């Protein structure tokens, strides 16, 4: 299986449950044993531990968000910037992130576990942004969220990709939303790439939609 | 290897071992008989602990306390009620077994680490309770037994009992009861889904292991002709668990090795350390046995982290597997 | 039953708080390690004794407080090294293996203490004078007050560290969710090692505070360990606050029980400690402040 994300590119990975989408992300971030070659920015990262991968600029927002429920909103964000040493830039990023999600400032001392599902997803995204990543990976961000929240989330992702040149790799079950947002897409089936191409083309192709994407 | 051949070989091996064991006291020094008898005592206690920890997965760091119950039963019966000391042994076992059953009930609610903590507490606190309960135990002065027996006699009694109890344990383990224990250890949820009542079996395991420990404690008291609250310190409980682990939890074969380890390594530690160390160390110091024992345990666990399965089992498993495998 | 006077009660409470500070420090050490690695370190007491012996040796060459601080640093380093060398390989091993390992460590360290320093009882200097001080008409021991001060001071420092520093935050995150912490770039292994280092330093503190009164010998901390377990269980094995509160409470309860409840006397304190462990584990295993964890099927 061979997958590519270019700089500032927005790529979606689709497929049914169990197709291996989550495992793909995990292989990149190092949370699962993998074989083969994984190259990031010219460097091979296949043997690196997850914390080393994160320090190289890959932010992985896992399935279920992975926020630290017992820590406050602000502490979660601070953790996002953990490996960074440039204090002034971190503060600027904090303001920037609050710009995307204004409510974060109001609720900074609230335990993250008391936020709603949508808010936790936003917090997880905000936390990932605090690391100033070059590649942002999200695993099923729309899971369990109301459509209006999903739309808001993907709108923000779109802005991040366009305005800041952030490369995004998103794994989604909701193929419709993902294809509208992304530039390219891969469709996985049982651990292999069944299909790949421009998102607009895949979306337009009715037979593809029906057989692979279920709508 | 055909079933019948394996059986006859195994019987022959046992016969040879029994003959050697019977002859040993006459061939060795008196002190060695004493040590071998004590090894037999540890073996009995470890067998019981093995059933509990190895087969039902309940960790106990407190079996020294059970031994002390057996020891005091013997002492009290023999010295204050005039019962001949060897008759007290089964009584001590039964009483301790009952206490074990009683302890097994609350123990059900404690999983893994918590049970280890609780039994650790029992082991540390029991000596002081025994000190306080002077009416029965005569406190710190302890109880002396009046009758002395030769080391050979003790050796014989201990190993005869050990052999009998070994057979009993072996039968338990091979029986449906044993399989139930193992099923519980591997997955309590799965076992109860199949209709097994975990509470009953886990408690029973506690009772059985306490029974063994009680007998061991009784014999220990008879051997020393004395018991006091300090006879069964926390270190004894620790050594028992280690002996069970080294021997190979969940298997009967290695227990002899475990008991031997616990009996002989501490005593010979100074010699061992002096032989292998390049420095000129004061190897006669009291701490040396502990250092060696602790070091061996640490190294073993680091080497075989998934096991707690004992070196012997790993090394000898092709052999033991053939001896113990059942015909298809 | 002894005659009851207010000043005696106050004295017993204060001296109970002092013992409680000692139990609580060791309990906190145990909880710190348990929170991050899910390991109950049975060797924590022996490690404390060993480092107290080191302090004893140092105090022959330098005055008390420099030796005290140096011991804490040495203990910290030892704890870090221990985690990296001995505990890391068994990070994913079954519970029993780790229990056996820490028991092996207990025996090993206990033996080392005996071997290096001998098993004879030694006296250990106290940081505080043994003169009494009168507060509100009641005479208290300066030593008791000093021990309370040092213990609570250490705990407060740690609390500040966890609350306000980046590393402290990272350690808390690791205790909550190690996998997630890795994804934000936290080196989980080193955070665990740090936890062991801090725990070892706490143990050293606890040992140095208790040694003046119980005298220094290799088995010194065995009963303190039992009380520390009781305190940790009482407070909740994964709650640092619980460990401290549990320790202080237990210290006071033990003292009061020993003084005012006839049959307990001084010998049955251990039994009371055991009773606390059993009672808490049977009635409310999560303790006062811990989280109840549902059993995974």
Short mmCIF file of N, CA and C in Angstrom, two decimals, chain B residues 115-196:
data_model
loop_
_atom_site.label_atom_id
_atom_site.label_comp_id
_atom_site.label_asym_id
_atom_site.label_seq_id
_atom_site.Cartn_x
_atom_site.Cartn_y
_atom_site.Cartn_z
N UNK B 115 -5.04 -7.79 46.41
CA UNK B 115 -4.88 -8.98 47.24
C UNK B 115 -3.45 -9.09 47.72
N UNK B 116 -2.50 -8.76 46.84
CA UNK B 116 -1.10 -8.79 47.25
C UNK B 116 -0.89 -7.84 48.42
N UNK B 117 -1.44 -6.64 48.32
CA UNK B 117 -1.32 -5.67 49.39
C UNK B 117 -1.92 -6.19 50.68
N UNK B 118 -3.12 -6.75 50.57
CA UNK B 118 -3.79 -7.23 51.77
C UNK B 118 -3.01 -8.36 52.42
N UNK B 119 -2.54 -9.31 51.63
CA UNK B 119 -1.80 -10.42 52.21
C UNK B 119 -0.45 -9.96 52.76
N UNK B 120 0.13 -8.95 52.12
CA UNK B 120 1.36 -8.37 52.67
C UNK B 120 1.07 -7.83 54.06
N UNK B 121 -0.04 -7.12 54.18
CA UNK B 121 -0.42 -6.58 55.47
C UNK B 121 -0.63 -7.67 56.50
N UNK B 122 -1.28 -8.75 56.08
CA UNK B 122 -1.51 -9.86 57.00
C UNK B 122 -0.17 -10.41 57.49
N UNK B 123 0.76 -10.58 56.57
CA UNK B 123 2.05 -11.16 56.94
C UNK B 123 2.81 -10.26 57.91
N UNK B 124 2.74 -8.96 57.69
CA UNK B 124 3.47 -8.04 58.56
C UNK B 124 2.80 -7.91 59.92
N UNK B 125 1.47 -7.94 59.92
CA UNK B 125 0.75 -7.68 61.16
C UNK B 125 0.60 -8.91 62.04
N UNK B 126 0.60 -10.09 61.45
CA UNK B 126 0.32 -11.30 62.25
C UNK B 126 1.27 -11.50 63.42
N UNK B 127 2.59 -11.34 63.23
CA UNK B 127 3.46 -11.53 64.40
C UNK B 127 3.06 -10.65 65.58
N UNK B 128 2.67 -9.41 65.28
CA UNK B 128 2.35 -8.54 66.41
C UNK B 128 1.04 -8.95 67.06
N UNK B 129 0.12 -9.48 66.26
CA UNK B 129 -1.13 -9.99 66.85
C UNK B 129 -0.81 -11.17 67.74
N UNK B 130 0.10 -12.01 67.25
CA UNK B 130 0.45 -13.18 68.06
C UNK B 130 1.14 -12.77 69.35
N UNK B 131 1.91 -11.70 69.25
CA UNK B 131 2.57 -11.22 70.47
C UNK B 131 1.54 -10.76 71.50
N UNK B 132 0.50 -10.15 70.99
CA UNK B 132 -0.47 -9.53 71.88
C UNK B 132 -1.41 -10.55 72.52
N UNK B 133 -1.68 -11.62 71.77
CA UNK B 133 -2.66 -12.60 72.21
C UNK B 133 -2.03 -13.56 73.20
N UNK B 134 -1.52 -12.99 74.29
CA UNK B 134 -0.65 -13.76 75.16
C UNK B 134 -1.35 -14.95 75.79
N UNK B 135 -2.62 -14.78 76.04
CA UNK B 135 -3.33 -15.87 76.70
C UNK B 135 -3.14 -17.18 75.96
N UNK B 136 -3.20 -17.11 74.64
CA UNK B 136 -3.10 -18.34 73.86
C UNK B 136 -1.65 -18.64 73.48
N UNK B 137 -0.95 -17.59 73.08
CA UNK B 137 0.34 -17.83 72.44
C UNK B 137 1.53 -17.62 73.37
N UNK B 138 1.26 -17.17 74.58
CA UNK B 138 2.35 -16.86 75.48
C UNK B 138 3.26 -15.77 74.93
N UNK B 139 2.72 -14.93 74.05
CA UNK B 139 3.43 -13.73 73.61
C UNK B 139 4.83 -13.97 73.08
N UNK B 140 5.71 -13.05 73.42
CA UNK B 140 7.05 -13.09 72.83
C UNK B 140 7.87 -14.26 73.30
N UNK B 141 7.53 -14.79 74.45
CA UNK B 141 8.36 -15.90 74.93
C UNK B 141 8.20 -17.14 74.08
N UNK B 142 7.04 -17.26 73.48
CA UNK B 142 6.86 -18.40 72.62
C UNK B 142 6.55 -19.67 73.40
N UNK B 143 6.35 -20.74 72.67
CA UNK B 143 6.00 -22.02 73.28
C UNK B 143 7.06 -23.04 72.89
N UNK B 144 7.51 -23.76 73.85
CA UNK B 144 8.47 -24.83 73.56
C UNK B 144 7.79 -26.17 73.59
N UNK B 145 8.23 -27.02 72.69
CA UNK B 145 7.71 -28.39 72.71
C UNK B 145 8.65 -29.26 73.53
N UNK B 146 8.08 -30.21 74.18
CA UNK B 146 8.91 -30.98 75.09
C UNK B 146 9.60 -32.15 74.42
N UNK B 147 9.00 -32.66 73.36
CA UNK B 147 9.59 -33.87 72.80
C UNK B 147 10.54 -33.51 71.67
N UNK B 148 11.67 -34.15 71.66
CA UNK B 148 12.61 -33.97 70.57
C UNK B 148 12.65 -35.20 69.70
N UNK B 149 12.86 -34.97 68.44
CA UNK B 149 13.00 -36.12 67.54
C UNK B 149 14.30 -36.00 66.79
N UNK B 150 14.80 -37.14 66.37
CA UNK B 150 16.05 -37.09 65.62
C UNK B 150 15.79 -36.47 64.26
N UNK B 151 16.85 -35.92 63.69
CA UNK B 151 16.70 -35.30 62.38
C UNK B 151 16.29 -36.31 61.32
N UNK B 152 16.75 -37.53 61.52
CA UNK B 152 16.36 -38.55 60.54
C UNK B 152 14.87 -38.82 60.58
N UNK B 153 14.37 -38.88 61.80
CA UNK B 153 12.94 -39.13 61.97
C UNK B 153 12.14 -38.01 61.33
N UNK B 154 12.60 -36.78 61.60
CA UNK B 154 11.91 -35.62 61.04
C UNK B 154 11.95 -35.65 59.52
N UNK B 155 13.13 -35.98 59.03
CA UNK B 155 13.29 -36.07 57.59
C UNK B 155 12.27 -37.04 57.00
N UNK B 156 12.20 -38.21 57.67
CA UNK B 156 11.27 -39.22 57.17
C UNK B 156 9.84 -38.74 57.20
N UNK B 157 9.45 -38.18 58.35
CA UNK B 157 8.07 -37.71 58.48
C UNK B 157 7.76 -36.65 57.43
N UNK B 158 8.67 -35.68 57.34
CA UNK B 158 8.44 -34.58 56.41
C UNK B 158 8.31 -35.06 54.99
N UNK B 159 9.25 -35.88 54.56
CA UNK B 159 9.21 -36.27 53.15
C UNK B 159 8.11 -37.27 52.85
N UNK B 160 7.74 -38.06 53.87
CA UNK B 160 6.61 -38.94 53.64
C UNK B 160 5.35 -38.09 53.41
N UNK B 161 5.19 -37.10 54.29
CA UNK B 161 4.05 -36.20 54.12
C UNK B 161 4.13 -35.44 52.80
N UNK B 162 5.34 -34.98 52.51
CA UNK B 162 5.51 -34.22 51.28
C UNK B 162 5.12 -35.07 50.07
N UNK B 163 5.56 -36.30 50.09
CA UNK B 163 5.23 -37.18 48.97
C UNK B 163 3.72 -37.36 48.86
N UNK B 164 3.09 -37.65 50.01
CA UNK B 164 1.64 -37.84 49.99
C UNK B 164 0.92 -36.60 49.52
N UNK B 165 1.34 -35.46 50.04
CA UNK B 165 0.69 -34.21 49.66
C UNK B 165 0.96 -33.87 48.20
N UNK B 166 2.13 -34.25 47.73
CA UNK B 166 2.45 -34.03 46.33
C UNK B 166 1.47 -34.81 45.46
N UNK B 167 1.26 -36.06 45.83
CA UNK B 167 0.32 -36.87 45.05
C UNK B 167 -1.07 -36.23 45.09
N UNK B 168 -1.44 -35.79 46.28
CA UNK B 168 -2.76 -35.15 46.40
C UNK B 168 -2.85 -33.93 45.50
N UNK B 169 -1.81 -33.09 45.56
CA UNK B 169 -1.82 -31.88 44.73
C UNK B 169 -1.88 -32.25 43.26
N UNK B 170 -1.11 -33.25 42.92
CA UNK B 170 -1.08 -33.69 41.53
C UNK B 170 -2.45 -34.16 41.08
N UNK B 171 -3.10 -34.91 41.94
CA UNK B 171 -4.43 -35.38 41.60
C UNK B 171 -5.40 -34.20 41.44
N UNK B 172 -5.30 -33.26 42.37
CA UNK B 172 -6.18 -32.10 42.28
C UNK B 172 -5.97 -31.38 40.96
N UNK B 173 -4.68 -31.19 40.64
CA UNK B 173 -4.37 -30.41 39.45
C UNK B 173 -4.84 -31.09 38.18
N UNK B 174 -4.73 -32.41 38.14
CA UNK B 174 -5.11 -33.13 36.94
C UNK B 174 -6.61 -33.34 36.85
N UNK B 175 -7.29 -33.11 37.94
CA UNK B 175 -8.72 -33.44 37.94
C UNK B 175 -9.52 -32.29 37.35
N UNK B 176 -10.78 -32.49 37.37
CA UNK B 176 -11.66 -31.46 36.84
C UNK B 176 -11.54 -30.20 37.69
N UNK B 177 -11.31 -30.40 38.98
CA UNK B 177 -11.14 -29.25 39.88
C UNK B 177 -9.97 -28.41 39.40
N UNK B 178 -8.87 -29.09 39.08
CA UNK B 178 -7.70 -28.37 38.62
C UNK B 178 -7.94 -27.63 37.33
N UNK B 179 -8.66 -28.26 36.44
CA UNK B 179 -8.94 -27.59 35.17
C UNK B 179 -9.83 -26.38 35.40
N UNK B 180 -10.73 -26.52 36.36
CA UNK B 180 -11.57 -25.37 36.69
C UNK B 180 -10.72 -24.23 37.22
N UNK B 181 -9.77 -24.58 38.09
CA UNK B 181 -8.87 -23.55 38.61
C UNK B 181 -8.17 -22.83 37.47
N UNK B 182 -7.63 -23.63 36.56
CA UNK B 182 -6.87 -23.03 35.47
C UNK B 182 -7.75 -22.14 34.60
N UNK B 183 -8.97 -22.61 34.37
CA UNK B 183 -9.89 -21.80 33.57
C UNK B 183 -10.15 -20.46 34.24
N UNK B 184 -10.27 -20.52 35.56
CA UNK B 184 -10.51 -19.28 36.31
C UNK B 184 -9.34 -18.34 36.19
N UNK B 185 -8.14 -18.90 36.26
CA UNK B 185 -6.96 -18.06 36.19
C UNK B 185 -6.88 -17.38 34.84
N UNK B 186 -7.17 -18.15 33.80
CA UNK B 186 -7.00 -17.60 32.47
C UNK B 186 -8.05 -16.56 32.13
N UNK B 187 -9.27 -16.83 32.52
CA UNK B 187 -10.28 -15.81 32.29
C UNK B 187 -11.48 -16.08 33.16
N UNK B 188 -11.57 -15.26 34.20
CA UNK B 188 -12.67 -15.50 35.14
C UNK B 188 -14.01 -15.27 34.47
N UNK B 189 -14.03 -14.28 33.60
CA UNK B 189 -15.30 -13.96 32.96
C UNK B 189 -15.75 -15.11 32.08
N UNK B 190 -14.79 -15.64 31.32
CA UNK B 190 -15.15 -16.75 30.44
C UNK B 190 -15.61 -17.95 31.25
N UNK B 191 -14.89 -18.20 32.34
CA UNK B 191 -15.24 -19.37 33.14
C UNK B 191 -16.64 -19.23 33.73
N UNK B 192 -16.94 -18.05 34.26
CA UNK B 192 -18.28 -17.91 34.86
C UNK B 192 -19.36 -17.95 33.79
N UNK B 193 -18.99 -17.52 32.60
CA UNK B 193 -19.96 -17.62 31.51
C UNK B 193 -20.28 -19.07 31.22
N UNK B 194 -19.33 -19.95 31.55
CA UNK B 194 -19.58 -21.38 31.30
C UNK B 194 -20.19 -22.06 32.50
N UNK B 195 -20.62 -21.28 33.47
CA UNK B 195 -21.36 -21.88 34.56
C UNK B 195 -20.55 -22.16 35.80
N UNK B 196 -19.27 -21.77 35.78
CA UNK B 196 -18.46 -22.00 36.96
C UNK B 196 -18.70 -20.89 37.97
#
